[in-house]
Short mmCIF file of C-alpha atoms in Angstrom, two decimals:
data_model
loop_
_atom_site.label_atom_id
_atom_site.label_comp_id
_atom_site.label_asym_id
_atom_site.label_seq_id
_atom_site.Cartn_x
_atom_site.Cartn_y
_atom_site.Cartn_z
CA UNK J 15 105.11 73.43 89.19
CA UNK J 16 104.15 75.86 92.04
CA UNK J 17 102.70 78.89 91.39
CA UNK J 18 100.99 81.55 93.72
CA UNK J 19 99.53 85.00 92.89
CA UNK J 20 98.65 88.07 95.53
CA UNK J 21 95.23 90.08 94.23
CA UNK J 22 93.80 93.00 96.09
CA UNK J 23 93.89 96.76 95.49
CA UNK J 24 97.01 98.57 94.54
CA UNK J 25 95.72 102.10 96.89
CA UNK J 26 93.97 101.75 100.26
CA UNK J 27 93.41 104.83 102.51
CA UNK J 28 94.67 105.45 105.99
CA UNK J 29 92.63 103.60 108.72
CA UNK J 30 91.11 101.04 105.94
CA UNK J 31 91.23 97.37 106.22
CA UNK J 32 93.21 95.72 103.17
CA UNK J 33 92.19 92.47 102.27
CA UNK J 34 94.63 90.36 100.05
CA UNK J 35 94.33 87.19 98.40
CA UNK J 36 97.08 84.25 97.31
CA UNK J 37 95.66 81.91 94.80
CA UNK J 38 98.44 79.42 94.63
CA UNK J 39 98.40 75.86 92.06
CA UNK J 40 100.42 73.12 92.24
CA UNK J 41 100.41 71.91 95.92
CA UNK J 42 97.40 71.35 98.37
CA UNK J 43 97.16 73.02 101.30
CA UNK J 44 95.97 69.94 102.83
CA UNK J 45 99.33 68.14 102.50
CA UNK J 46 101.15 67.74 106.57
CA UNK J 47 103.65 70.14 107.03
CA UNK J 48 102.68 72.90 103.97
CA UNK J 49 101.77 76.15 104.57
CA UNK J 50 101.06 79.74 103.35
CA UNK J 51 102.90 82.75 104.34
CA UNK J 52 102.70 86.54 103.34
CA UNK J 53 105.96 88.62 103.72
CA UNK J 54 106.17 92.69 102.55
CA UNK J 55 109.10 94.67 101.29
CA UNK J 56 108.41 98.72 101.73
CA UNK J 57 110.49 101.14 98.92
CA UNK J 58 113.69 100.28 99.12
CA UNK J 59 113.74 98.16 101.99
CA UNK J 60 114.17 94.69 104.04
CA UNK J 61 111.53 91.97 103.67
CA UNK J 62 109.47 91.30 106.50
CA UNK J 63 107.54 88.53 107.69
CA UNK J 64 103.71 89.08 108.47
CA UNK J 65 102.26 85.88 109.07
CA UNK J 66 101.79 81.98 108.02
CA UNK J 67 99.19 79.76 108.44
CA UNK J 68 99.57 76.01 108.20
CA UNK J 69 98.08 73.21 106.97
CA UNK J 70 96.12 71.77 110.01
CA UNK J 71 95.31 75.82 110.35
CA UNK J 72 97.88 76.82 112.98
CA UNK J 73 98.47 80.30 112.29
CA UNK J 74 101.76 82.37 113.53
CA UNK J 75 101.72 86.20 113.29
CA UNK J 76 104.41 88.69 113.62
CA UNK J 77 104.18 90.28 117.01
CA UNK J 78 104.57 93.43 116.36
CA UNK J 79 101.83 93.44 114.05
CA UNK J 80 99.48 90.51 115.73
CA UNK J 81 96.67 92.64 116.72
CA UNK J 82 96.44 94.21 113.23
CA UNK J 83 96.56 91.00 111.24
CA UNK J 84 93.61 87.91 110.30
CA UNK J 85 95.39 84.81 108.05
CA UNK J 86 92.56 82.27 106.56
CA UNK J 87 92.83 79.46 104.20
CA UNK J 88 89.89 78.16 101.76
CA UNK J 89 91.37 74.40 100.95
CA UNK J 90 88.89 74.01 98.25
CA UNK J 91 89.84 77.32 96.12
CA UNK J 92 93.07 76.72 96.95
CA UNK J 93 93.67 80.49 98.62
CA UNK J 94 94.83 81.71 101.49
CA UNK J 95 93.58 85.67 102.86
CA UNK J 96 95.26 88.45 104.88
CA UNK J 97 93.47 91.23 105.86
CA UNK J 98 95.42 93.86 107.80
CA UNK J 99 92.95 96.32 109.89
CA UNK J 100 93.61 100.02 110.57
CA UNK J 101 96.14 100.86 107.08
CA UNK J 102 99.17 103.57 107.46
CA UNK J 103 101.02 105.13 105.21
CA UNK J 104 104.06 103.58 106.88
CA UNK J 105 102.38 99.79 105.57
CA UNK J 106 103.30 100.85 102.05
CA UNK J 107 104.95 98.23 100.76
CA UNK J 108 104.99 95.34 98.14
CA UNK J 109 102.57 92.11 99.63
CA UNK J 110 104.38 88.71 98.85
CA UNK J 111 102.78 85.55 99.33
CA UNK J 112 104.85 82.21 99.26
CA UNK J 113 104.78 78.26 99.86
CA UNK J 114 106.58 76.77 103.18
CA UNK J 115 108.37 73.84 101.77
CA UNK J 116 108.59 70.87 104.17
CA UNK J 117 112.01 72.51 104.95
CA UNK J 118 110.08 75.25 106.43
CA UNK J 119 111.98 77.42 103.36
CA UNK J 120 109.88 79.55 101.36
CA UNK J 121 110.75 78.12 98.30
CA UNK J 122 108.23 79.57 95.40
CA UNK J 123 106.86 83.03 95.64
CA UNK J 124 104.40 84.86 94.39
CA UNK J 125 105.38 88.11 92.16
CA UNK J 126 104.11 90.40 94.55
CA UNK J 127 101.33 93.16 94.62
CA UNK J 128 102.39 96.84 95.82
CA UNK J 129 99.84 98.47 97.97
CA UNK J 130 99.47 102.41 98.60
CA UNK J 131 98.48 103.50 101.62
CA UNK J 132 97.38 107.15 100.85
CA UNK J 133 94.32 109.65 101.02
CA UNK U 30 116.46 96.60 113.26
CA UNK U 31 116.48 93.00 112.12
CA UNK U 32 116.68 90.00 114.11
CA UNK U 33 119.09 88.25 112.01
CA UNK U 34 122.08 91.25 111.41
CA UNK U 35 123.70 90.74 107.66
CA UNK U 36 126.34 93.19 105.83
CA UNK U 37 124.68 96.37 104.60
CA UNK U 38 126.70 95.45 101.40
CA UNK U 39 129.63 93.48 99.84
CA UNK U 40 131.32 93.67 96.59
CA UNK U 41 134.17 91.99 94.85
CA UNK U 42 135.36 91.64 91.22
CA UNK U 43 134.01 88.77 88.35
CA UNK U 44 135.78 85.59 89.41
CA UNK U 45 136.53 85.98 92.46
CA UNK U 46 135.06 84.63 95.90
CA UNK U 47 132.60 87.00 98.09
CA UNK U 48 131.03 85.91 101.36
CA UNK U 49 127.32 87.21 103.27
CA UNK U 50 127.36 86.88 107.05
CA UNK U 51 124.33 86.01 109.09
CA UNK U 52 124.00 86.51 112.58
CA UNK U 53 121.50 85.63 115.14
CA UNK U 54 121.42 84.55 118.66
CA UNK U 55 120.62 81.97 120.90
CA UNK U 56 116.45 81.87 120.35
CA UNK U 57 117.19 82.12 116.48
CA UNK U 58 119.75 80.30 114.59
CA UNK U 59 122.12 78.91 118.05
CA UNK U 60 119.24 76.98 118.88
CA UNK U 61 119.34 74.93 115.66
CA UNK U 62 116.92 76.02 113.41
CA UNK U 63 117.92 75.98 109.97
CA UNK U 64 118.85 79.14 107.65
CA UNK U 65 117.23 79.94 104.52
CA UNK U 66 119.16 82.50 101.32
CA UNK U 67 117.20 84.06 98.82
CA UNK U 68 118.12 86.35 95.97
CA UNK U 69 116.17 89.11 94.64
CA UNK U 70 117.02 90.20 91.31
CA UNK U 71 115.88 94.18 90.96
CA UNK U 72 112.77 94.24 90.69
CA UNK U 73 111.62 90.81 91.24
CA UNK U 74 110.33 88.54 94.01
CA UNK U 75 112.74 87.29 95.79
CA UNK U 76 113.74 83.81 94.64
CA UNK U 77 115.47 80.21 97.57
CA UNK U 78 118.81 80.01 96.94
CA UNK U 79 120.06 77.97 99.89
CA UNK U 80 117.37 75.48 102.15
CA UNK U 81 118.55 74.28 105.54
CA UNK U 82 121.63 75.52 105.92
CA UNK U 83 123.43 74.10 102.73
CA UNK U 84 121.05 72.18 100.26
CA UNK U 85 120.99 74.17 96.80
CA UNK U 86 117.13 73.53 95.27
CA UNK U 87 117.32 72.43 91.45
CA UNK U 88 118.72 74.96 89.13
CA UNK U 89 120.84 76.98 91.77
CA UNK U 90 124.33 76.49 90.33
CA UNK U 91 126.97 75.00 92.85
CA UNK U 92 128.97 78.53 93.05
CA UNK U 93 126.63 78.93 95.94
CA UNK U 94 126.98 77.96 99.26
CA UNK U 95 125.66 78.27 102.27
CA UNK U 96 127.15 77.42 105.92
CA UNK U 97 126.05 77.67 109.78
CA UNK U 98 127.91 77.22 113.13
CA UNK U 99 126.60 78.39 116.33
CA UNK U 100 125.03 81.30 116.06
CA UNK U 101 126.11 82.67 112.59
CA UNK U 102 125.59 81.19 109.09
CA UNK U 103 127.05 82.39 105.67
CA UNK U 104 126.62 82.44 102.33
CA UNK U 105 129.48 81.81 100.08
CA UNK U 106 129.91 82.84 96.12
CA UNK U 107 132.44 81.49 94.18
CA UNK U 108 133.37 82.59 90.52
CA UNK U 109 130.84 86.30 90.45
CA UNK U 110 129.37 86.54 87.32
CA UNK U 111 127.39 89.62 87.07
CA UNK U 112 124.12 88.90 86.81
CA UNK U 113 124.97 87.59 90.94
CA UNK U 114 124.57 91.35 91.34
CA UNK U 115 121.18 91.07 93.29
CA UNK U 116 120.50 91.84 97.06
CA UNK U 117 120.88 88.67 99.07
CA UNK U 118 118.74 87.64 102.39
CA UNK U 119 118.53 85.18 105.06
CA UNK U 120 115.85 83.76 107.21
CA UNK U 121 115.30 81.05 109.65
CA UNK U 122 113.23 80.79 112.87
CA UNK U 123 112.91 83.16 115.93
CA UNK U 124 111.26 80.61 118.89
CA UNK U 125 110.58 83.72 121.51
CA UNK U 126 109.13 85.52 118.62
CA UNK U 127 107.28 82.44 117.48
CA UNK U 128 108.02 83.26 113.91
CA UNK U 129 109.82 83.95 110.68
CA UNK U 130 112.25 86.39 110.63
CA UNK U 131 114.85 87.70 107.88
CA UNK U 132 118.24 90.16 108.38
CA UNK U 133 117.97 93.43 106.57
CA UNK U 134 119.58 92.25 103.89
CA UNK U 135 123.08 92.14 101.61
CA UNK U 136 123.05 94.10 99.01
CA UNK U 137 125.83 92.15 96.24
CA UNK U 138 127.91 94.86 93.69
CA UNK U 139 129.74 92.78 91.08
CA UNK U 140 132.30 95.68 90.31
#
């Protein structure tokens, strides 16, 4: 059974760095053709993709937020970590992690953290 | 605006059929990579309904199914129950954007 889970803090303030972590069980990162991705969901809205690194450490970021974003994987803890530089108000959202089946499908998620970006 | 354009929202009646458009363009789904539907149940994560193109993962019962043809795929549910009342997604792979991407969305009322 796969599981992941997002930790981090729940309020950041504008121009902070968040830093979020995915501890996921029940696949190895290590495995050809796995990998890690992080998606958000603001209030009320669309998901969006943010970024997925693989398992031979390829990493793919969205564009429009490349220069903002850092994806790294620890194999041996079994976690992968976004950190997202310069935090807006407007990057209030909900922070999903998930597995990328062989399939390239994200087929198990993670329940989600919401982050605040206020002062 | 999303890459991959779906229905704001759809609705139809218990038992009867209901369909979610999907579509993209030639650097998306027209040049052959797969499409992925997920559910999200209010106030959950969303959950794979549909993996490359058609193929239901375990547990997904066969009143769902998903299609694609050139640049367009759809999702297709047959016999709406309500607990289908959820907002529906799809995804698949943007090769200028060299990335994920997802439409904005379907929400699904079961009236």
């Amino acid at each position: 059974q796969i599981t992941l889970k997002e930790s981090g803090p729940t309020l950041v303030k504008p121009t902070q760095t968040l830093t979020l972590t995915c501890t996921f069980s029940g696949f190895s990162l290590s495995t050809s053709g796995v990998g890690v991705g992080w998606i958000r969901q603001p209030p009320g809205k669309a998901l969006e993709w943010l970024a997925l690194i693989y398992w031979d450490d390829d990493k793919r970021y969205s564009p429009s937020l490349k220069s903002r974003l850092t994806i790294t994987k620890d194999t041996s803890k079994n976690q992968v970590v976004l950190t997202m530089t310069n935090m807006d108000p407007v990057d209030t959202a909900t922070y999903y992690c998930a597995h990328r089946q062989l399939d390239t499908a994200m087929g198990s998620w993670g329940q989600g953290t919401l982050v605040t970006v206020s002062s | 605006q999303s890459v991959l354009t779906q229905p704001p929202s759809v609705s139809g009646a218990p038992g009867q059929r209901v369909t979610i458009s999907c579509t993209g363009s030639s650097s998306n789904i027209g040049a052959g990579y797969d499409v992925h539907w997920y559910q999200q149940l209010p106030g959950t994560a969303p959950k794979l309904l549909i993996s490359g193109n058609s193929n239901r993962p375990s547990g997904v019962p066969d009143r769902f199914s998903g299609s694609k043809s050139g640049t367009s795929a759809s999702l297709a549910i047959t016999g709406l129950q309500a607990e289908d009342e959820a907002d529906y997604y799809c995804q698949s792979y943007d090769n200028s954007l060299s990335g994920a991407v997802f439409g904005g969305g379907t929400k699904l009322t079961v009236l």
